[in-house]
Structure formats: structure tokens, C-alpha cells
PDB file of C-alpha atoms in Angstrom:
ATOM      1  CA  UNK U  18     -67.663  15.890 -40.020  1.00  0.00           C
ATOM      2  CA  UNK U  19     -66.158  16.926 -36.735  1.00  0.00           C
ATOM      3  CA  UNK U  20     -63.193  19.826 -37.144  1.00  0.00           C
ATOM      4  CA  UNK U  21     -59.682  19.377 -37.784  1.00  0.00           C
ATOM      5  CA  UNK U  22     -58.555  19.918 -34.138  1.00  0.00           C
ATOM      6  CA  UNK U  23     -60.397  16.809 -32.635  1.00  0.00           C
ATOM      7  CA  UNK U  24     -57.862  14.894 -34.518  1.00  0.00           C
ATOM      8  CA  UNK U  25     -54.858  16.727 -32.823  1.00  0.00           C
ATOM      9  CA  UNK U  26     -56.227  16.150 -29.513  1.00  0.00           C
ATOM     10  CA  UNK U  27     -56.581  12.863 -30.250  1.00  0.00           C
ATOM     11  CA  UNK U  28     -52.959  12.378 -32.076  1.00  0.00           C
ATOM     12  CA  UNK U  29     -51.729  14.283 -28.914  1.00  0.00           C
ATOM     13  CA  UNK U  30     -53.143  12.192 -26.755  1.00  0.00           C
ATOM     14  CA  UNK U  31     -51.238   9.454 -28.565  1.00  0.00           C
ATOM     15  CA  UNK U  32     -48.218  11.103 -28.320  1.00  0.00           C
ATOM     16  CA  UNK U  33     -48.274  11.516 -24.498  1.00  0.00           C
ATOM     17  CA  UNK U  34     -49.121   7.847 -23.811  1.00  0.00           C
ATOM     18  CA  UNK U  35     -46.475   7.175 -26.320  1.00  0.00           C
ATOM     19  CA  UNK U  36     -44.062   9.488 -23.970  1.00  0.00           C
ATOM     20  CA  UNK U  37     -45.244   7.667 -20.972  1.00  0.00           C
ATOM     21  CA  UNK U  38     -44.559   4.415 -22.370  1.00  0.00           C
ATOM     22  CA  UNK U  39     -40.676   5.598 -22.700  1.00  0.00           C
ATOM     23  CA  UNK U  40     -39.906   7.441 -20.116  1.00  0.00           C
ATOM     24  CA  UNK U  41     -41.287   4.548 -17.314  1.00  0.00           C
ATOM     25  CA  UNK U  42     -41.260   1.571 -18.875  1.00  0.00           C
ATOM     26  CA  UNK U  43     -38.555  -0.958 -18.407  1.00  0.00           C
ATOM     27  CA  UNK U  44     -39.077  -3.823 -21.054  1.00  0.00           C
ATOM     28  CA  UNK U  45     -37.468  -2.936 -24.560  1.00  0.00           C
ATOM     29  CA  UNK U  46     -40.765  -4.448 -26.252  1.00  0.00           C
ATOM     30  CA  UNK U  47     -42.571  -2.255 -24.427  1.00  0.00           C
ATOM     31  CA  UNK U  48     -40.566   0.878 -25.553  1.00  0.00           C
ATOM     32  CA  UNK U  49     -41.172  -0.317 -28.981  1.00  0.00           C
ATOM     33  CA  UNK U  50     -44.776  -0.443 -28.284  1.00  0.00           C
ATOM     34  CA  UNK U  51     -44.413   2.967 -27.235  1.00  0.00           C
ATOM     35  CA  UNK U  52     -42.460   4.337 -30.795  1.00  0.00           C
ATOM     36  CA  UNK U  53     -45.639   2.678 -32.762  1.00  0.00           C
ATOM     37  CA  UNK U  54     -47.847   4.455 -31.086  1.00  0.00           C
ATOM     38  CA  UNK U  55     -45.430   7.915 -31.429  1.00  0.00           C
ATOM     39  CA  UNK U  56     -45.755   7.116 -35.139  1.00  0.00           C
ATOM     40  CA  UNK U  57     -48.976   6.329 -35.479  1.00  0.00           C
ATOM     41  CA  UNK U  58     -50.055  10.123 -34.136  1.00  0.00           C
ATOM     42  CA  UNK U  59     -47.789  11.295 -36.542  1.00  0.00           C
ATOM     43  CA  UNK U  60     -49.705   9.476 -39.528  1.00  0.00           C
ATOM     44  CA  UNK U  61     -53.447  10.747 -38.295  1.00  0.00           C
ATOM     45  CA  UNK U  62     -52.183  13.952 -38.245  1.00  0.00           C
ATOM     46  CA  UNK U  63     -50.733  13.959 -42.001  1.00  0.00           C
ATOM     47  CA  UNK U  64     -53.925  12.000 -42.893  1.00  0.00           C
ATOM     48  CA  UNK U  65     -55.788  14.504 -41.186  1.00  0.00           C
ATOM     49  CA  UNK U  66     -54.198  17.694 -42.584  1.00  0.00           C
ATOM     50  CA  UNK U  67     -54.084  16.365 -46.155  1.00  0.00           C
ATOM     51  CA  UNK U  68     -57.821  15.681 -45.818  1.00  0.00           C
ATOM     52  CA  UNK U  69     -58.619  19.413 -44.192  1.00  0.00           C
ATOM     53  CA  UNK U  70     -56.709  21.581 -46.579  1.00  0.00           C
ATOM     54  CA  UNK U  71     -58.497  22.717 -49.463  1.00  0.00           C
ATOM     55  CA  UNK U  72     -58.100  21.745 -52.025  1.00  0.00           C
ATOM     56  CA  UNK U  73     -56.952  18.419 -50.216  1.00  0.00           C
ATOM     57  CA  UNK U  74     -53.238  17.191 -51.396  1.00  0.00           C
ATOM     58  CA  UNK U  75     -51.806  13.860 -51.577  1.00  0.00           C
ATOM     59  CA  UNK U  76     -48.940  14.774 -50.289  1.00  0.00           C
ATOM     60  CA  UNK U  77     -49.882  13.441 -46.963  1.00  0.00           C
ATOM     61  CA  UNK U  78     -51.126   9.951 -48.344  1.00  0.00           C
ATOM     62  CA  UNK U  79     -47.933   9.455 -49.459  1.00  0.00           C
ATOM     63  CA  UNK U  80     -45.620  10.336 -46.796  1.00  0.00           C
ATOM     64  CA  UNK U  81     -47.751   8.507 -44.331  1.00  0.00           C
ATOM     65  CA  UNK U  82     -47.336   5.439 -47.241  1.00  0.00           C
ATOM     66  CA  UNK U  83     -44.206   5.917 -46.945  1.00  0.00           C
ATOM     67  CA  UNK U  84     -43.823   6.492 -42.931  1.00  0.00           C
ATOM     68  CA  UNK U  85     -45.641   3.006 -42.588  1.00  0.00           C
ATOM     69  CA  UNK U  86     -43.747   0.961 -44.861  1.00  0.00           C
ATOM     70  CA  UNK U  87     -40.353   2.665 -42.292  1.00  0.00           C
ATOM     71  CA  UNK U  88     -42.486   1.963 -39.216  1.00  0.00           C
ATOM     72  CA  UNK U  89     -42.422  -1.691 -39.947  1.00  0.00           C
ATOM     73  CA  UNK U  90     -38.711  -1.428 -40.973  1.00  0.00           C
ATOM     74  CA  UNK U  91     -37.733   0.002 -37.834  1.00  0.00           C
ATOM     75  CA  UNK U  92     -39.496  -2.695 -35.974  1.00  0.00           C
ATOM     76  CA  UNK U  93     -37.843  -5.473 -37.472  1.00  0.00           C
ATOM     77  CA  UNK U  94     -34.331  -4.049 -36.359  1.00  0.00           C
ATOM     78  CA  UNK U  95     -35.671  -2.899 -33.197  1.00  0.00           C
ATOM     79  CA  UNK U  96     -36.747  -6.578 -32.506  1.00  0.00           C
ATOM     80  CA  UNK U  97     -33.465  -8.049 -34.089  1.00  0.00           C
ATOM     81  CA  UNK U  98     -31.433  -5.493 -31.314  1.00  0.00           C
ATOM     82  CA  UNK U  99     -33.236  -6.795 -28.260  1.00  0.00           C
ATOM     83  CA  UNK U 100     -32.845 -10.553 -29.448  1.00  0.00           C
ATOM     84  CA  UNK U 101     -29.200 -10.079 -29.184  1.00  0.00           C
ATOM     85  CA  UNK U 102     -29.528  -7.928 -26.364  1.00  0.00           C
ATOM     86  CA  UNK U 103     -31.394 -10.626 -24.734  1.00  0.00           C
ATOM     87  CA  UNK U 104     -29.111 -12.931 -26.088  1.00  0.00           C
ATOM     88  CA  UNK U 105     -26.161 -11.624 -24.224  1.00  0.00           C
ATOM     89  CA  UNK U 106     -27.629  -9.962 -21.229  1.00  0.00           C
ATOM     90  CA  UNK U 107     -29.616 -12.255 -20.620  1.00  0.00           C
ATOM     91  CA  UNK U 108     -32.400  -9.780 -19.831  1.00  0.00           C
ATOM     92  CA  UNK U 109     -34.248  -6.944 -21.733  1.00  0.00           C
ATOM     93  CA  UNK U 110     -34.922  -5.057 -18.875  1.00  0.00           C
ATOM     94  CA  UNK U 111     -33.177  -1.798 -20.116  1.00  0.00           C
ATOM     95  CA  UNK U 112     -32.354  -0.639 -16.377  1.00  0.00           C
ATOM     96  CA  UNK U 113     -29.846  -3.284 -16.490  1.00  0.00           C
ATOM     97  CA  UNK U 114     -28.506  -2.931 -19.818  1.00  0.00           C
ATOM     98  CA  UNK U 115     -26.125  -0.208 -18.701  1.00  0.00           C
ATOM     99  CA  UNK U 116     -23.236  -2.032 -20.082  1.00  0.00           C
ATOM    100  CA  UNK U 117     -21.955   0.824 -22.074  1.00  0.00           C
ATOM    101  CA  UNK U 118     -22.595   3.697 -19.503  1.00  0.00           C
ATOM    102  CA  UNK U 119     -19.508   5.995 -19.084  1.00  0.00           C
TER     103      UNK U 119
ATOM    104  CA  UNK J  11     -73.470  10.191 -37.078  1.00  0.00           C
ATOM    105  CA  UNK J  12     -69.327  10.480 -38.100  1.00  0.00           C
ATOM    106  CA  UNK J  13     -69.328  12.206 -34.881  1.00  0.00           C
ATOM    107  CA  UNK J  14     -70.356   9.133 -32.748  1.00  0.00           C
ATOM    108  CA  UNK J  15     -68.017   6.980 -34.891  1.00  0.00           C
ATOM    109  CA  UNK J  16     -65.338   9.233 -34.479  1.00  0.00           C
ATOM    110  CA  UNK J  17     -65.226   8.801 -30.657  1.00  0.00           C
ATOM    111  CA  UNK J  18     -65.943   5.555 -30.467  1.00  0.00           C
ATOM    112  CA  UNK J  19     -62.813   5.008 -32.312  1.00  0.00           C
ATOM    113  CA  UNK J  20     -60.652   7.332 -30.421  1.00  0.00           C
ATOM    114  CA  UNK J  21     -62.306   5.966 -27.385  1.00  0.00           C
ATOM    115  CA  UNK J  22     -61.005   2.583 -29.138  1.00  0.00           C
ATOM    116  CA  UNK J  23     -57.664   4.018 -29.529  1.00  0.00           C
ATOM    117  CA  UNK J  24     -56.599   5.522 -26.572  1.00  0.00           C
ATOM    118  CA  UNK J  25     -57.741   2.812 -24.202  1.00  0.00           C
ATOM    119  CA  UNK J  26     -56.341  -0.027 -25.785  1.00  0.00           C
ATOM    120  CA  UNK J  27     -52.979   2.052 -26.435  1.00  0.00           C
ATOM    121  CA  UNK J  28     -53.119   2.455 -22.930  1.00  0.00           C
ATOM    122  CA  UNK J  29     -53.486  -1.586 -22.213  1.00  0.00           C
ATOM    123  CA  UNK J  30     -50.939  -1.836 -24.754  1.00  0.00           C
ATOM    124  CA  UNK J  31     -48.368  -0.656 -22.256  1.00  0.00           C
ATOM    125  CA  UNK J  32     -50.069  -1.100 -19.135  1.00  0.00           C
ATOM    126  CA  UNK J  33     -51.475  -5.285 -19.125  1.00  0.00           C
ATOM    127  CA  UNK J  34     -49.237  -7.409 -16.971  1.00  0.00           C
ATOM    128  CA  UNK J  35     -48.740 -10.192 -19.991  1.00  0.00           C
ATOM    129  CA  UNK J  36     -46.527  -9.018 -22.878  1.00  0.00           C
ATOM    130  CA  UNK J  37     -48.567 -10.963 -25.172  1.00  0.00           C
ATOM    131  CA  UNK J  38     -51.986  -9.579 -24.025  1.00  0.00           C
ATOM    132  CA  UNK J  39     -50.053  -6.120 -24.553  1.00  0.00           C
ATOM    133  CA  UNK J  40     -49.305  -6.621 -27.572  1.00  0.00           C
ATOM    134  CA  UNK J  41     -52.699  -7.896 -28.905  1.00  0.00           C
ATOM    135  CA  UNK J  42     -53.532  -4.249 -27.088  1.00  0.00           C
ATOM    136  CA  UNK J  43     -51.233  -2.724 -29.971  1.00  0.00           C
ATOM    137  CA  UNK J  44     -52.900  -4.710 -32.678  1.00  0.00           C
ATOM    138  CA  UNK J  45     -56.380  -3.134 -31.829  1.00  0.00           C
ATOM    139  CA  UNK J  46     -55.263  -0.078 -31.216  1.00  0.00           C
ATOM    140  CA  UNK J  47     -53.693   0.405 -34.593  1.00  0.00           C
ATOM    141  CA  UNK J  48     -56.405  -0.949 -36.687  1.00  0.00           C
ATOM    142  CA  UNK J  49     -58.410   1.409 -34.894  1.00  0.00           C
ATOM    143  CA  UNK J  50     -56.365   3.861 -36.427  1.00  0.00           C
ATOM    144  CA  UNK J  51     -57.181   2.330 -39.629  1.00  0.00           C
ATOM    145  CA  UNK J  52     -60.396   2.939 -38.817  1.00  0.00           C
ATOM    146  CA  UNK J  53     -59.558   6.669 -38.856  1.00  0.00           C
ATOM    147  CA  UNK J  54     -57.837   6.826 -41.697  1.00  0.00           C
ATOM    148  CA  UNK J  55     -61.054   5.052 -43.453  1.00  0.00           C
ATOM    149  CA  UNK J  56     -62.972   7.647 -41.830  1.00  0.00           C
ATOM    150  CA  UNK J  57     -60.694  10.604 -43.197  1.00  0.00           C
ATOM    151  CA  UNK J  58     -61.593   8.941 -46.420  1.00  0.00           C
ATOM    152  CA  UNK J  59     -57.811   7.447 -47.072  1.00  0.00           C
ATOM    153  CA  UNK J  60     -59.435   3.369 -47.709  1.00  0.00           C
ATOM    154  CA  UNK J  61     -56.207   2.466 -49.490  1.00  0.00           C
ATOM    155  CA  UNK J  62     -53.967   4.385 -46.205  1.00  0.00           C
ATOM    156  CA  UNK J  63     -56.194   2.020 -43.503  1.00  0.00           C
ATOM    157  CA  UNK J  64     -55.840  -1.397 -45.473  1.00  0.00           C
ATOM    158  CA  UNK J  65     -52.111  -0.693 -46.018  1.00  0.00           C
ATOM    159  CA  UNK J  66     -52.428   0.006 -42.552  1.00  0.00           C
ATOM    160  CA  UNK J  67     -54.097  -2.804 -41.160  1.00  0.00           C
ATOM    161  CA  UNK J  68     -51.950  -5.263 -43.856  1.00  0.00           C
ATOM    162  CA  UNK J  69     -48.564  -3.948 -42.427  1.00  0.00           C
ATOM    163  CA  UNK J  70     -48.929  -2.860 -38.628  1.00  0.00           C
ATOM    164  CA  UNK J  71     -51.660  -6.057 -37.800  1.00  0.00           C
ATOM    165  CA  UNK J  72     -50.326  -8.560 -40.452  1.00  0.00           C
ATOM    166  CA  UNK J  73     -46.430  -7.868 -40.253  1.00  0.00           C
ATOM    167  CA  UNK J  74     -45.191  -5.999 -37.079  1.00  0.00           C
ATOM    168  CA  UNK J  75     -47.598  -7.493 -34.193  1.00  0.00           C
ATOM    169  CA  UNK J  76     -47.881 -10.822 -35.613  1.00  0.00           C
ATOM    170  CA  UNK J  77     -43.543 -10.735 -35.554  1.00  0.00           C
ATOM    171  CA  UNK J  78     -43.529  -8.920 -32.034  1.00  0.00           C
ATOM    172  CA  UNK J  79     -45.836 -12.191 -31.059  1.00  0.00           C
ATOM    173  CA  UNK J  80     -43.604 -14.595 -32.759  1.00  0.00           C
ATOM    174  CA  UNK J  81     -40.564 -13.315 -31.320  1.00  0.00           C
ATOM    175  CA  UNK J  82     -42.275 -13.171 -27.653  1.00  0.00           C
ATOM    176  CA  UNK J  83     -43.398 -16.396 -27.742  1.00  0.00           C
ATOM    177  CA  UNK J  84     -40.621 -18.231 -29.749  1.00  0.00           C
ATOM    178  CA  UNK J  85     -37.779 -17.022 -27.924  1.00  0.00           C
ATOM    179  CA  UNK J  86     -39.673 -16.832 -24.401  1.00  0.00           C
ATOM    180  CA  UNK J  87     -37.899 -19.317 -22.874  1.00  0.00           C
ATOM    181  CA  UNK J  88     -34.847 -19.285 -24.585  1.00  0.00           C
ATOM    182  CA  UNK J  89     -32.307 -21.311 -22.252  1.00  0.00           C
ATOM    183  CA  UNK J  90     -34.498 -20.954 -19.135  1.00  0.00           C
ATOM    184  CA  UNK J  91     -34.745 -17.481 -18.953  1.00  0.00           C
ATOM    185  CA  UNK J  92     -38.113 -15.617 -19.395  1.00  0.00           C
ATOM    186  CA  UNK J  93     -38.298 -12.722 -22.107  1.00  0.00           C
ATOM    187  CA  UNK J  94     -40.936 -10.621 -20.634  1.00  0.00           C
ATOM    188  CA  UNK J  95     -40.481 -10.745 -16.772  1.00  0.00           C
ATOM    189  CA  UNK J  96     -40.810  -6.937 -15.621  1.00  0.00           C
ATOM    190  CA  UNK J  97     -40.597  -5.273 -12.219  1.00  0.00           C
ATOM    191  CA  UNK J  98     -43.001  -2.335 -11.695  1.00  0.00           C
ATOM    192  CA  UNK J  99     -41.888   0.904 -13.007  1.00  0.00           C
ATOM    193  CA  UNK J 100     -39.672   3.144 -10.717  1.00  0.00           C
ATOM    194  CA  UNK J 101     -40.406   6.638 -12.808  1.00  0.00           C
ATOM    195  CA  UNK J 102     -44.209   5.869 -13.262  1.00  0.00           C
ATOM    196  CA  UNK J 103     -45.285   9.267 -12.285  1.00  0.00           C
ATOM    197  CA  UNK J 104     -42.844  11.035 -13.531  1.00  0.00           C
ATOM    198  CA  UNK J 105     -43.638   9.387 -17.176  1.00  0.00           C
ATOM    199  CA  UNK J 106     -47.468  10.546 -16.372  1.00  0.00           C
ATOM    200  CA  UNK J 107     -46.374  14.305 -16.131  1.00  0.00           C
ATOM    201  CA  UNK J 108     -44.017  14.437 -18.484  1.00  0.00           C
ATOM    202  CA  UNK J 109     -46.646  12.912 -21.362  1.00  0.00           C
ATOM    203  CA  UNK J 110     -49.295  14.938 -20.039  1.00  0.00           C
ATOM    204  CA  UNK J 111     -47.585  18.075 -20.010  1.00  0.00           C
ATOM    205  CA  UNK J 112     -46.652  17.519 -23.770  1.00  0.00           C
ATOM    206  CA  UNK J 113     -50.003  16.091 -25.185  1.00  0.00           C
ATOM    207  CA  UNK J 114     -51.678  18.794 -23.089  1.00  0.00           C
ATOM    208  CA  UNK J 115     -48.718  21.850 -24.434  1.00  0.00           C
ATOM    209  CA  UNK J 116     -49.136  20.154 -28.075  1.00  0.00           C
ATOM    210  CA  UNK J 117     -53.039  20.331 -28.110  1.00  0.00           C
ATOM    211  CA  UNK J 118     -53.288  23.686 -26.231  1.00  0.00           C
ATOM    212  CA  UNK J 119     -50.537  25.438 -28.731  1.00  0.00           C
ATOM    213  CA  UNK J 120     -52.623  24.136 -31.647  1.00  0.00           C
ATOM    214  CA  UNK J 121     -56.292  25.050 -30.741  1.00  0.00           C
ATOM    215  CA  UNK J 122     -54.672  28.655 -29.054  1.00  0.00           C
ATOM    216  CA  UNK J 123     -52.804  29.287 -32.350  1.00  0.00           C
ATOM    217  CA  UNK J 124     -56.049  28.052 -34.642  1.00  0.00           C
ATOM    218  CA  UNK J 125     -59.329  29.365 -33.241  1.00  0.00           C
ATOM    219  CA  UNK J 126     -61.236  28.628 -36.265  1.00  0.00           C
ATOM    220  CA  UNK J 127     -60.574  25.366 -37.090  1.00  0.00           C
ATOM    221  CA  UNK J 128     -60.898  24.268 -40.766  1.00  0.00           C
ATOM    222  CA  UNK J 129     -63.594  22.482 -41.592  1.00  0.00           C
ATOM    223  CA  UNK J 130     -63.189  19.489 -44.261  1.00  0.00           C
ATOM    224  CA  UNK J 131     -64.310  20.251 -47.963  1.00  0.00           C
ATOM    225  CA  UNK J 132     -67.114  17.894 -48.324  1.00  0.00           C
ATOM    226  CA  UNK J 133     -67.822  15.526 -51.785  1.00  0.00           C
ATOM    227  CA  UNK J 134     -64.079  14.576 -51.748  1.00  0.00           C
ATOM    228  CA  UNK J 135     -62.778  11.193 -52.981  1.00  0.00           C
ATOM    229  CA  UNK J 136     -59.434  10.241 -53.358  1.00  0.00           C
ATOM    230  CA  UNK J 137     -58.694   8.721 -56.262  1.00  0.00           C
ATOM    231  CA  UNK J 138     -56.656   5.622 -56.452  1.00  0.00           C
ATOM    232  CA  UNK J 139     -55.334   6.207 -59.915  1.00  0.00           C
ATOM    233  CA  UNK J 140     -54.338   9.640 -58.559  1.00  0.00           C
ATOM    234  CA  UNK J 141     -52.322   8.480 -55.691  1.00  0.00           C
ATOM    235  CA  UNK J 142     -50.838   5.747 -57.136  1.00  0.00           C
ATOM    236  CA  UNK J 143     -49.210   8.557 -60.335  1.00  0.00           C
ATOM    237  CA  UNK J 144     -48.158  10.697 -57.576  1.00  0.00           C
ATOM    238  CA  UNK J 145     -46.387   7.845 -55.799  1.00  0.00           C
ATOM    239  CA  UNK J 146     -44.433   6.683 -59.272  1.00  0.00           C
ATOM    240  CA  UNK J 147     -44.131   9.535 -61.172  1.00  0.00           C
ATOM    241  CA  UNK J 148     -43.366  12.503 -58.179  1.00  0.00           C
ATOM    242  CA  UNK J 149     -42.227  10.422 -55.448  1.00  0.00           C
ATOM    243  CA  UNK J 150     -40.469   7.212 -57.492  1.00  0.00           C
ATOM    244  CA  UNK J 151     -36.938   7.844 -56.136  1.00  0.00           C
ATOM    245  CA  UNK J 152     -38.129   7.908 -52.728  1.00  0.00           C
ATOM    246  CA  UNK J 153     -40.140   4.695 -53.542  1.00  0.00           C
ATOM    247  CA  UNK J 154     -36.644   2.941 -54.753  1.00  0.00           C
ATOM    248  CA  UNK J 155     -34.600   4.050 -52.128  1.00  0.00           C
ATOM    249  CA  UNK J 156     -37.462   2.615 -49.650  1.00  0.00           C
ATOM    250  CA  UNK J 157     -37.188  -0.139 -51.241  1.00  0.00           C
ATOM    251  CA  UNK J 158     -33.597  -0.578 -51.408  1.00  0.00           C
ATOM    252  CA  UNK J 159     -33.200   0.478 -47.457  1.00  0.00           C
ATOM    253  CA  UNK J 160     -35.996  -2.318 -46.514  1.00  0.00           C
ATOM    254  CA  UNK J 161     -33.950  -4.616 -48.227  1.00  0.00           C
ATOM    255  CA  UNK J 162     -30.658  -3.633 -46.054  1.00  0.00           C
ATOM    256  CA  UNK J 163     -32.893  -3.697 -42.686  1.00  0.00           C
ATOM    257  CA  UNK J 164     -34.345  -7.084 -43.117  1.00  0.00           C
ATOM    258  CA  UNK J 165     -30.493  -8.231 -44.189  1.00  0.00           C
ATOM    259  CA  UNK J 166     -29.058  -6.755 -41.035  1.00  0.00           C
ATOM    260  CA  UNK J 167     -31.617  -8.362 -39.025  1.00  0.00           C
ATOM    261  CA  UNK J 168     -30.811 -11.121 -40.129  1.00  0.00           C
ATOM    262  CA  UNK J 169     -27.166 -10.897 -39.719  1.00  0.00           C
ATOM    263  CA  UNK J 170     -27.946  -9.409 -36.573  1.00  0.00           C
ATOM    264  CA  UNK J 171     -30.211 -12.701 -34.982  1.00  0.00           C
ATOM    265  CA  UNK J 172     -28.164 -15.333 -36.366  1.00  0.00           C
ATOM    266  CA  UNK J 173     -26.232 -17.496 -34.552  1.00  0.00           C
ATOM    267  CA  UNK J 174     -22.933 -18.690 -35.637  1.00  0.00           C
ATOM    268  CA  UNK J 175     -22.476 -22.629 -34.587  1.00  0.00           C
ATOM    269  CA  UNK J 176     -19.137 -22.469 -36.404  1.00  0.00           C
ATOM    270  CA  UNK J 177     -17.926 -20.550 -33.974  1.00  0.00           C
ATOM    271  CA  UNK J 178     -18.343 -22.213 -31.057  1.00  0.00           C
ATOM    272  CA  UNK J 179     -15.010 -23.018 -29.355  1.00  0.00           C
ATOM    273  CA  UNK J 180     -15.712 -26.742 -29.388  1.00  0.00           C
ATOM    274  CA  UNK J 181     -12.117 -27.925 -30.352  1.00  0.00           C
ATOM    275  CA  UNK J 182      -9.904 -25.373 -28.745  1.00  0.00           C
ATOM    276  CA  UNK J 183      -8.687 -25.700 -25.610  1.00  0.00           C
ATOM    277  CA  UNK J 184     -11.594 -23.782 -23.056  1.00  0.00           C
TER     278      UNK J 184
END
């Protein structure tokens, strides 16, 4: 069993591609892309950490049950935004959806 | 041999995260995600969580890529535009710095902070009777309200994608 800090490298790895994805990318699927994979290294860390402590605690099963079942959630309404977005823009590009900028 | 399968999968992992974002077709992309996340599965399975991966791989594969592929390819032409046309990033190195600054700040502060990593106490098996009292008995509000706030998403989605041919100013005077 390899130690409890391989997973945090690897959810941090996650986290930076995840960071990359939305600070460069310019198609609002792709940012969504992007906020899966921020979530995901959220859930193999509680998955991870529930698993290491001792004694282990399902605590972390749960919230990561929970976390999922939001994940999915949140991309139903993230799709249902860029629809309309696309909708009335006409494009999804989020560089040009500057509509509301002050 | 958990050691080989554990990089394998994070080998699994990162790189198709990273053609997630990176392939030129949306859809190929997005296939990217779906491999990427059962490979998390795959982790969570090897973290000894079974129930975690296949709610995993039943929600994230079965629900959320198959809709991102339904709504890329159903509305993909919609009125002669093209959903997923994309000019090459502008802030592509920047977004390389900034992500690996963090991953490499998150990791560092961890293993700095936590020289002696824990190791995992071995024989250990959740059980599924155990997990499923703890989500109904200490964690059933949270498990209605869930519910109940699903429920509201999937409504305003709906409300939100729908398209009102009522009204359409067919009679009045434009």
C-alpha cells in the first residue's frame, strides 16, 4: 500500500490541470471540464484520508457520496447556462461573452 | 503489486485529464473526461470504497459525460452555427504557471508539514450496511435536502433550456 501523500500529489496534480483548464481555456464546456476535474481531486483526497486515519471513518464516504451526487447537479445547470448562452450569443466562447462587463 | 496499479492509474488519470482539455474535438475531449474519471473510480476501488467507484462510474460516466455528449452533438449545429469552434488560447502559459505553482505549493505544503506519512491500517473493509446507517440515520437531513435541491436544479434547467414558441411575435406588428 503506497503512503497517504502519493494520493495528494496526485489530487494536486489534478487540481493544477484543473486550474489550467480555467484560467486559458476559452470554451464554457471546457471550463466545465475543468470544475470536474477540481472536484474529482477533492473526492480522492476525502477517500483517501478516510481510508488513512485510524481507525478509518466514514465520514469521508459520505461527503464524497454526497459531493458526487452535487457534481452532477452542478453540471446539469452549468450545461443548461451555456445553452442559453449559446442561444443568445450565439457563441460560447467566454472571451466574447462580456455582455455584462462594467 | 498495488504500487504498479496505483500508477498506472494515476498515469491513466492525469494524461487523459490532460486530453480532456487539450484534444482539438470537443467530443474526443470529452470522451477524455469519461476515462479519466472512471479512472478515478478505479482509485476509489483501490482505497477500498467499491460502493464510492460504482456510484462513481454510474453518475460521472453514465449521467454527466453521456449529457455533455448529447448536448454537444444535439445542439451542434443549432441554426448554422457550430457549438465547439475555439481559437487557440491567448493566456496558455500563464494558465501553465499559475496551476503549477498551486499543485506544486499544495503538494510541497503537505509532504513539508507531514514527514511521516501515515500509512493505511491494513485488514480494513468497509461495510456496506455500515455506510448505508451512517448515511440515513447521521446524515438523513442532508440526504433530503440533496434530494430536494436536485429536484430544483433539474427544474431550473429545464425552465432555463426551454423555448417558449408562444412567444414568438408572430401576430404583432415586427
Amino acid at each position: 500500500m503506497e503512503p497517504l501523500s502519493s494520493y495528494i500529489i496526485l489530487s494536486s496534480a489534478m487540481l493544477g490541470i484543473g486550474i489550467y483548464g480555467l484560467v486559458s481555456k476559452r470554451n464554457a464546456i471546457r471550463l466545465l471540464f475543468s470544475i470536474e476535474l477540481i472536484v474529482n481531486a477533492a473526492n480522492i483526497n476525502f477517500v483517501a484520508f478516510a481510508r488513512y486515519s485510524n481507525p478509518p471513518i466514514l465520514s469521508g464516504w459520505n461527503i464524497v457520496f454526497y459531493s458526487i451526487a452535487a457534481a452532477a447537479m452542478e453540471a446539469t445547470v452549468g450545461l443548461a447556462l451555456i445553452l442559453v448562452a449559446f442561444r443568445l450569443n450565439g457563441t460560447i466562447d467566454i472571451r466574447k461573452l462580456n455582455r455584462l462587463r462594467g | 503489486m498495488p504500487d504498479m496499479i496505483f500508477l498506472a492509474l494515476s498515469a491513466v488519470v492525469v494524461a487523459s485529464a490532460v486530453f480532456a482539455l487539450e484534444a482539438k474535438e470537443l467530443i474526443y475531449g470529452t470522451i477524455g473526461l469519461g476515462v479519466s474519471l472512471v479512472g478515478v473510480a478505479g482509485l476509489f476501488m483501490l482505497l477500498g470504497a467499491e460502493y464510492l467507484a460504482m456510484f462513481q462510474v454510474a453518475v460521472y460516466v453514465g449521467a454527466v459525460v453521456v449529457l455533455i455528449l448529447f448536448t454537444i452533438m444535439l445542439v451542434r449545429r443549432e441554426s448554422g452555427r457550430i457549438v465547439d469552434e475555439e481559437e487557440p488560447a491567448s493566456f496558455g502559459s500563464v494558465g501553465i504557471y499559475v496551476a503549477a505553482l498551486v499543485a506544486l505549493a499544495v503538494a510541497g505544503a503537505v509532504i513539508l508539514l507531514a514527514p511521516v506519512s501515515p500509512v493505511a491500517p491494513e485488514f480494513y473493509q468497509v461495510q456496506l450496511q455500515d455506510l448505508g446507517r451512517s448515511l440515513a440515520a447521521s446524515y438523513g437531513v442532508a440526504l433530503v435536502i440533496l434530494g430536494l435541491v436536485i429536484g430544483a436544479a433539474v427544474v431550473g434547467g429545464l425552465t432555463l433550456v426551454k423555448i417558449d414558441r408562444e412567444e414568438k411575435p408572430s401576430g404583432t406588428t415586427e
